[in-house]
Amino acid sequence: MCARIASPCVGLCSTTLGDPVCRGCQRTDDEIVGWMALSAAQRDSRMAELDALRERVAGRFLYVADEACLEAQLQRYRIRFRPEQPPLSRAVELLRVGRDRIRELQRYGLVPQQSVAGLSAAELHARLSEQLLEEASERRRPSQTPIPHRCLPDPEYRA
């Protein structure tokens, strides 16, 4: 039996539309292609980096006042999250899925920062997503260690 491969994928891959960084999971196109070639430890490390990015960016816009309430709402609406995923990273998923239905963030255990207190959940999500994409794009530098790709034999090559 094969173990399930952990992935930050949220099923909204914008790299298929030509984006160099996915708007859903904030991975680069190279990371997405090479994900299966990474060891479990490398994937865990990368997921922790993505969680830290989401925490850092989301923390500019909101904070978690009630972690248990947030988790209960995620479960209620069947929004996937990992047990080790930090609350603010989970909040990003909640806003992504519920941005058009959420009226009062406090009912979800979240409180907007003063600078965005008057925004709707959809507006808050739009700003947060824009910042996530911008910061995730800054990671995409040529000096970055390349992710190994699986080498397959070229059927046209003749030795």
PDB file of C-alpha atoms in Angstrom:
ATOM      1  CA  MET A   1       0.000   0.000   0.000  1.00  0.00           C
ATOM      2  CA  CYS A   2       1.359   3.449  -0.911  1.00  0.00           C
ATOM      3  CA  ALA A   3       1.466   6.302   1.556  1.00  0.00           C
ATOM      4  CA  ARG A   4      -0.439   9.446   0.654  1.00  0.00           C
ATOM      5  CA  ILE A   5       1.859  12.189  -0.649  1.00  0.00           C
ATOM      6  CA  ALA A   6       1.348  15.422   1.293  1.00  0.00           C
ATOM      7  CA  SER A   7       0.787  18.462  -0.886  1.00  0.00           C
ATOM      8  CA  PRO A   8      -0.252  22.078  -0.326  1.00  0.00           C
ATOM      9  CA  CYS A   9      -2.386  21.904  -3.483  1.00  0.00           C
ATOM     10  CA  VAL A  10      -5.874  23.380  -3.045  1.00  0.00           C
ATOM     11  CA  GLY A  11      -7.131  22.363  -6.486  1.00  0.00           C
ATOM     12  CA  LEU A  12      -6.847  25.852  -7.950  1.00  0.00           C
ATOM     13  CA  CYS A  13      -3.654  25.704  -9.963  1.00  0.00           C
ATOM     14  CA  SER A  14      -3.097  28.888 -11.922  1.00  0.00           C
ATOM     15  CA  THR A  15       0.237  27.677 -13.327  1.00  0.00           C
ATOM     16  CA  THR A  16      -1.787  25.793 -15.935  1.00  0.00           C
ATOM     17  CA  LEU A  17      -2.897  29.249 -17.101  1.00  0.00           C
ATOM     18  CA  GLY A  18       0.703  30.439 -17.400  1.00  0.00           C
ATOM     19  CA  ASP A  19       1.305  31.907 -13.941  1.00  0.00           C
ATOM     20  CA  PRO A  20       4.862  31.205 -12.742  1.00  0.00           C
ATOM     21  CA  VAL A  21       3.540  31.016  -9.147  1.00  0.00           C
ATOM     22  CA  CYS A  22       0.283  29.279  -8.248  1.00  0.00           C
ATOM     23  CA  ARG A  23      -2.355  31.603  -6.823  1.00  0.00           C
ATOM     24  CA  GLY A  24      -3.823  28.707  -4.839  1.00  0.00           C
ATOM     25  CA  CYS A  25      -0.836  27.177  -3.045  1.00  0.00           C
ATOM     26  CA  GLN A  26       1.925  29.748  -3.688  1.00  0.00           C
ATOM     27  CA  ARG A  27       4.346  27.168  -5.114  1.00  0.00           C
ATOM     28  CA  THR A  28       6.397  27.965  -8.195  1.00  0.00           C
ATOM     29  CA  ASP A  29       5.722  26.067 -11.397  1.00  0.00           C
ATOM     30  CA  ASP A  30       9.046  24.236 -10.935  1.00  0.00           C
ATOM     31  CA  GLU A  31       8.075  23.203  -7.402  1.00  0.00           C
ATOM     32  CA  ILE A  32       4.750  21.839  -8.607  1.00  0.00           C
ATOM     33  CA  VAL A  33       6.367  19.828 -11.409  1.00  0.00           C
ATOM     34  CA  GLY A  34       9.106  18.485  -9.139  1.00  0.00           C
ATOM     35  CA  TRP A  35       6.972  17.893  -6.027  1.00  0.00           C
ATOM     36  CA  MET A  36       6.821  14.107  -6.372  1.00  0.00           C
ATOM     37  CA  ALA A  37      10.620  13.903  -6.725  1.00  0.00           C
ATOM     38  CA  LEU A  38      11.151  15.563  -3.329  1.00  0.00           C
ATOM     39  CA  SER A  39      11.726  13.448  -0.264  1.00  0.00           C
ATOM     40  CA  ALA A  40       9.062  13.485   2.454  1.00  0.00           C
ATOM     41  CA  ALA A  41      11.354  15.662   4.590  1.00  0.00           C
ATOM     42  CA  GLN A  42      11.829  18.143   1.733  1.00  0.00           C
ATOM     43  CA  ARG A  43       8.066  18.322   1.147  1.00  0.00           C
ATOM     44  CA  ASP A  44       7.428  18.833   4.878  1.00  0.00           C
ATOM     45  CA  SER A  45      10.032  21.589   4.970  1.00  0.00           C
ATOM     46  CA  ARG A  46       8.545  23.308   1.946  1.00  0.00           C
ATOM     47  CA  MET A  47       5.025  23.092   3.368  1.00  0.00           C
ATOM     48  CA  ALA A  48       6.276  24.672   6.595  1.00  0.00           C
ATOM     49  CA  GLU A  49       7.805  27.510   4.525  1.00  0.00           C
ATOM     50  CA  LEU A  50       4.491  28.041   2.722  1.00  0.00           C
ATOM     51  CA  ASP A  51       2.622  28.056   6.045  1.00  0.00           C
ATOM     52  CA  ALA A  52       5.089  30.640   7.382  1.00  0.00           C
ATOM     53  CA  LEU A  53       4.499  32.800   4.304  1.00  0.00           C
ATOM     54  CA  ARG A  54       0.723  32.611   4.784  1.00  0.00           C
ATOM     55  CA  GLU A  55       1.058  33.378   8.495  1.00  0.00           C
ATOM     56  CA  ARG A  56       3.281  36.376   7.845  1.00  0.00           C
ATOM     57  CA  VAL A  57       1.031  37.848   5.156  1.00  0.00           C
ATOM     58  CA  ALA A  58      -2.310  36.983   6.788  1.00  0.00           C
ATOM     59  CA  GLY A  59      -1.077  38.476  10.075  1.00  0.00           C
ATOM     60  CA  ARG A  60      -1.019  41.889   8.404  1.00  0.00           C
ATOM     61  CA  PHE A  61      -4.733  41.615   7.759  1.00  0.00           C
ATOM     62  CA  LEU A  62      -6.227  39.622  10.638  1.00  0.00           C
ATOM     63  CA  TYR A  63      -5.574  37.628  13.745  1.00  0.00           C
ATOM     64  CA  VAL A  64      -7.081  34.494  15.216  1.00  0.00           C
ATOM     65  CA  ALA A  65      -9.069  35.317  18.336  1.00  0.00           C
ATOM     66  CA  ASP A  66     -10.550  31.844  18.790  1.00  0.00           C
ATOM     67  CA  GLU A  67      -8.605  28.940  17.312  1.00  0.00           C
ATOM     68  CA  ALA A  68     -11.222  26.350  18.344  1.00  0.00           C
ATOM     69  CA  CYS A  69     -13.974  28.337  16.622  1.00  0.00           C
ATOM     70  CA  LEU A  70     -11.896  28.610  13.448  1.00  0.00           C
ATOM     71  CA  GLU A  71     -11.267  24.863  13.425  1.00  0.00           C
ATOM     72  CA  ALA A  72     -14.936  24.094  14.080  1.00  0.00           C
ATOM     73  CA  GLN A  73     -15.969  26.281  11.135  1.00  0.00           C
ATOM     74  CA  LEU A  74     -13.370  24.668   8.856  1.00  0.00           C
ATOM     75  CA  GLN A  75     -14.739  21.260   9.791  1.00  0.00           C
ATOM     76  CA  ARG A  76     -18.348  22.427   9.460  1.00  0.00           C
ATOM     77  CA  TYR A  77     -17.762  23.579   5.891  1.00  0.00           C
ATOM     78  CA  ARG A  78     -15.443  20.646   5.062  1.00  0.00           C
ATOM     79  CA  ILE A  79     -12.456  22.849   4.280  1.00  0.00           C
ATOM     80  CA  ARG A  80      -9.294  20.754   4.214  1.00  0.00           C
ATOM     81  CA  PHE A  81      -6.487  21.585   6.624  1.00  0.00           C
ATOM     82  CA  ARG A  82      -3.569  19.720   8.117  1.00  0.00           C
ATOM     83  CA  PRO A  83      -3.308  19.138  11.894  1.00  0.00           C
ATOM     84  CA  GLU A  84       0.093  20.890  12.000  1.00  0.00           C
ATOM     85  CA  GLN A  85      -1.092  23.807   9.848  1.00  0.00           C
ATOM     86  CA  PRO A  86      -0.939  27.081  11.810  1.00  0.00           C
ATOM     87  CA  PRO A  87      -4.236  28.910  12.449  1.00  0.00           C
ATOM     88  CA  LEU A  88      -3.474  31.895  10.193  1.00  0.00           C
ATOM     89  CA  SER A  89      -2.588  29.554   7.338  1.00  0.00           C
ATOM     90  CA  ARG A  90      -5.918  27.816   7.931  1.00  0.00           C
ATOM     91  CA  ALA A  91      -7.634  31.237   7.877  1.00  0.00           C
ATOM     92  CA  VAL A  92      -6.259  31.820   4.369  1.00  0.00           C
ATOM     93  CA  GLU A  93      -8.065  28.650   3.237  1.00  0.00           C
ATOM     94  CA  LEU A  94     -11.264  29.721   4.973  1.00  0.00           C
ATOM     95  CA  LEU A  95     -11.230  33.077   3.190  1.00  0.00           C
ATOM     96  CA  ARG A  96     -10.408  31.460  -0.138  1.00  0.00           C
ATOM     97  CA  VAL A  97     -13.393  29.117   0.094  1.00  0.00           C
ATOM     98  CA  GLY A  98     -15.882  31.302   1.968  1.00  0.00           C
ATOM     99  CA  ARG A  99     -15.005  34.830   0.895  1.00  0.00           C
ATOM    100  CA  ASP A 100     -18.378  35.417  -0.784  1.00  0.00           C
ATOM    101  CA  ARG A 101     -20.435  33.918   2.063  1.00  0.00           C
ATOM    102  CA  ILE A 102     -18.687  35.171   5.206  1.00  0.00           C
ATOM    103  CA  ARG A 103     -20.406  38.219   6.692  1.00  0.00           C
ATOM    104  CA  GLU A 104     -18.894  38.376  10.177  1.00  0.00           C
ATOM    105  CA  LEU A 105     -15.306  37.191  10.602  1.00  0.00           C
ATOM    106  CA  GLN A 106     -15.748  37.009  14.386  1.00  0.00           C
ATOM    107  CA  ARG A 107     -18.145  34.079  13.923  1.00  0.00           C
ATOM    108  CA  TYR A 108     -15.175  32.211  12.467  1.00  0.00           C
ATOM    109  CA  GLY A 109     -12.781  33.102  15.273  1.00  0.00           C
ATOM    110  CA  LEU A 110     -11.084  35.842  13.208  1.00  0.00           C
ATOM    111  CA  VAL A 111     -10.672  39.562  13.795  1.00  0.00           C
ATOM    112  CA  PRO A 112      -9.522  41.978  11.089  1.00  0.00           C
ATOM    113  CA  GLN A 113      -6.595  44.262  11.815  1.00  0.00           C
ATOM    114  CA  GLN A 114      -7.551  47.915  12.256  1.00  0.00           C
ATOM    115  CA  SER A 115      -6.181  48.861   8.818  1.00  0.00           C
ATOM    116  CA  VAL A 116      -8.705  46.595   7.042  1.00  0.00           C
ATOM    117  CA  ALA A 117     -11.570  46.608   9.546  1.00  0.00           C
ATOM    118  CA  GLY A 118     -14.143  47.924   7.056  1.00  0.00           C
ATOM    119  CA  LEU A 119     -13.443  45.430   4.268  1.00  0.00           C
ATOM    120  CA  SER A 120     -15.733  42.561   3.338  1.00  0.00           C
ATOM    121  CA  ALA A 121     -14.336  39.037   3.473  1.00  0.00           C
ATOM    122  CA  ALA A 122     -14.096  39.075  -0.342  1.00  0.00           C
ATOM    123  CA  GLU A 123     -12.125  42.343  -0.341  1.00  0.00           C
ATOM    124  CA  LEU A 124      -9.911  41.082   2.459  1.00  0.00           C
ATOM    125  CA  HIS A 125      -9.251  37.872   0.529  1.00  0.00           C
ATOM    126  CA  ALA A 126      -8.396  39.832  -2.625  1.00  0.00           C
ATOM    127  CA  ARG A 127      -5.803  41.956  -0.794  1.00  0.00           C
ATOM    128  CA  LEU A 128      -4.384  38.992   1.063  1.00  0.00           C
ATOM    129  CA  SER A 129      -4.119  36.944  -2.163  1.00  0.00           C
ATOM    130  CA  GLU A 130      -2.401  39.799  -3.946  1.00  0.00           C
ATOM    131  CA  GLN A 131       0.201  40.064  -1.181  1.00  0.00           C
ATOM    132  CA  LEU A 132       0.695  36.283  -1.062  1.00  0.00           C
ATOM    133  CA  LEU A 133       1.283  36.154  -4.797  1.00  0.00           C
ATOM    134  CA  GLU A 134       3.683  39.088  -4.664  1.00  0.00           C
ATOM    135  CA  GLU A 135       5.770  37.606  -1.858  1.00  0.00           C
ATOM    136  CA  ALA A 136       5.682  34.085  -3.289  1.00  0.00           C
ATOM    137  CA  SER A 137       6.861  35.512  -6.624  1.00  0.00           C
ATOM    138  CA  GLU A 138       9.851  37.149  -4.909  1.00  0.00           C
ATOM    139  CA  ARG A 139      11.030  33.646  -3.942  1.00  0.00           C
ATOM    140  CA  ARG A 140      11.289  32.707  -7.611  1.00  0.00           C
ATOM    141  CA  ARG A 141      14.928  33.600  -8.196  1.00  0.00           C
ATOM    142  CA  PRO A 142      17.507  31.922 -10.433  1.00  0.00           C
ATOM    143  CA  SER A 143      19.777  31.380  -7.425  1.00  0.00           C
ATOM    144  CA  GLN A 144      17.164  29.118  -5.876  1.00  0.00           C
ATOM    145  CA  THR A 145      18.230  25.489  -5.615  1.00  0.00           C
ATOM    146  CA  PRO A 146      16.501  23.648  -8.434  1.00  0.00           C
ATOM    147  CA  ILE A 147      14.018  20.936  -7.619  1.00  0.00           C
ATOM    148  CA  PRO A 148      15.077  17.588  -9.086  1.00  0.00           C
ATOM    149  CA  HIS A 149      12.948  16.297 -11.939  1.00  0.00           C
ATOM    150  CA  ARG A 150      12.520  12.661 -12.733  1.00  0.00           C
ATOM    151  CA  CYS A 151      14.533  11.753 -15.781  1.00  0.00           C
ATOM    152  CA  LEU A 152      12.746   9.584 -18.275  1.00  0.00           C
ATOM    153  CA  PRO A 153      14.435   7.953 -21.252  1.00  0.00           C
ATOM    154  CA  ASP A 154      13.940   9.733 -24.549  1.00  0.00           C
ATOM    155  CA  PRO A 155      12.308   7.196 -26.896  1.00  0.00           C
ATOM    156  CA  GLU A 156      13.813   9.011 -29.927  1.00  0.00           C
ATOM    157  CA  TYR A 157      17.404   8.902 -28.640  1.00  0.00           C
ATOM    158  CA  ARG A 158      19.616   6.243 -30.209  1.00  0.00           C
ATOM    159  CA  ALA A 159      23.021   5.543 -28.693  1.00  0.00           C
TER     160      ALA A 159
END
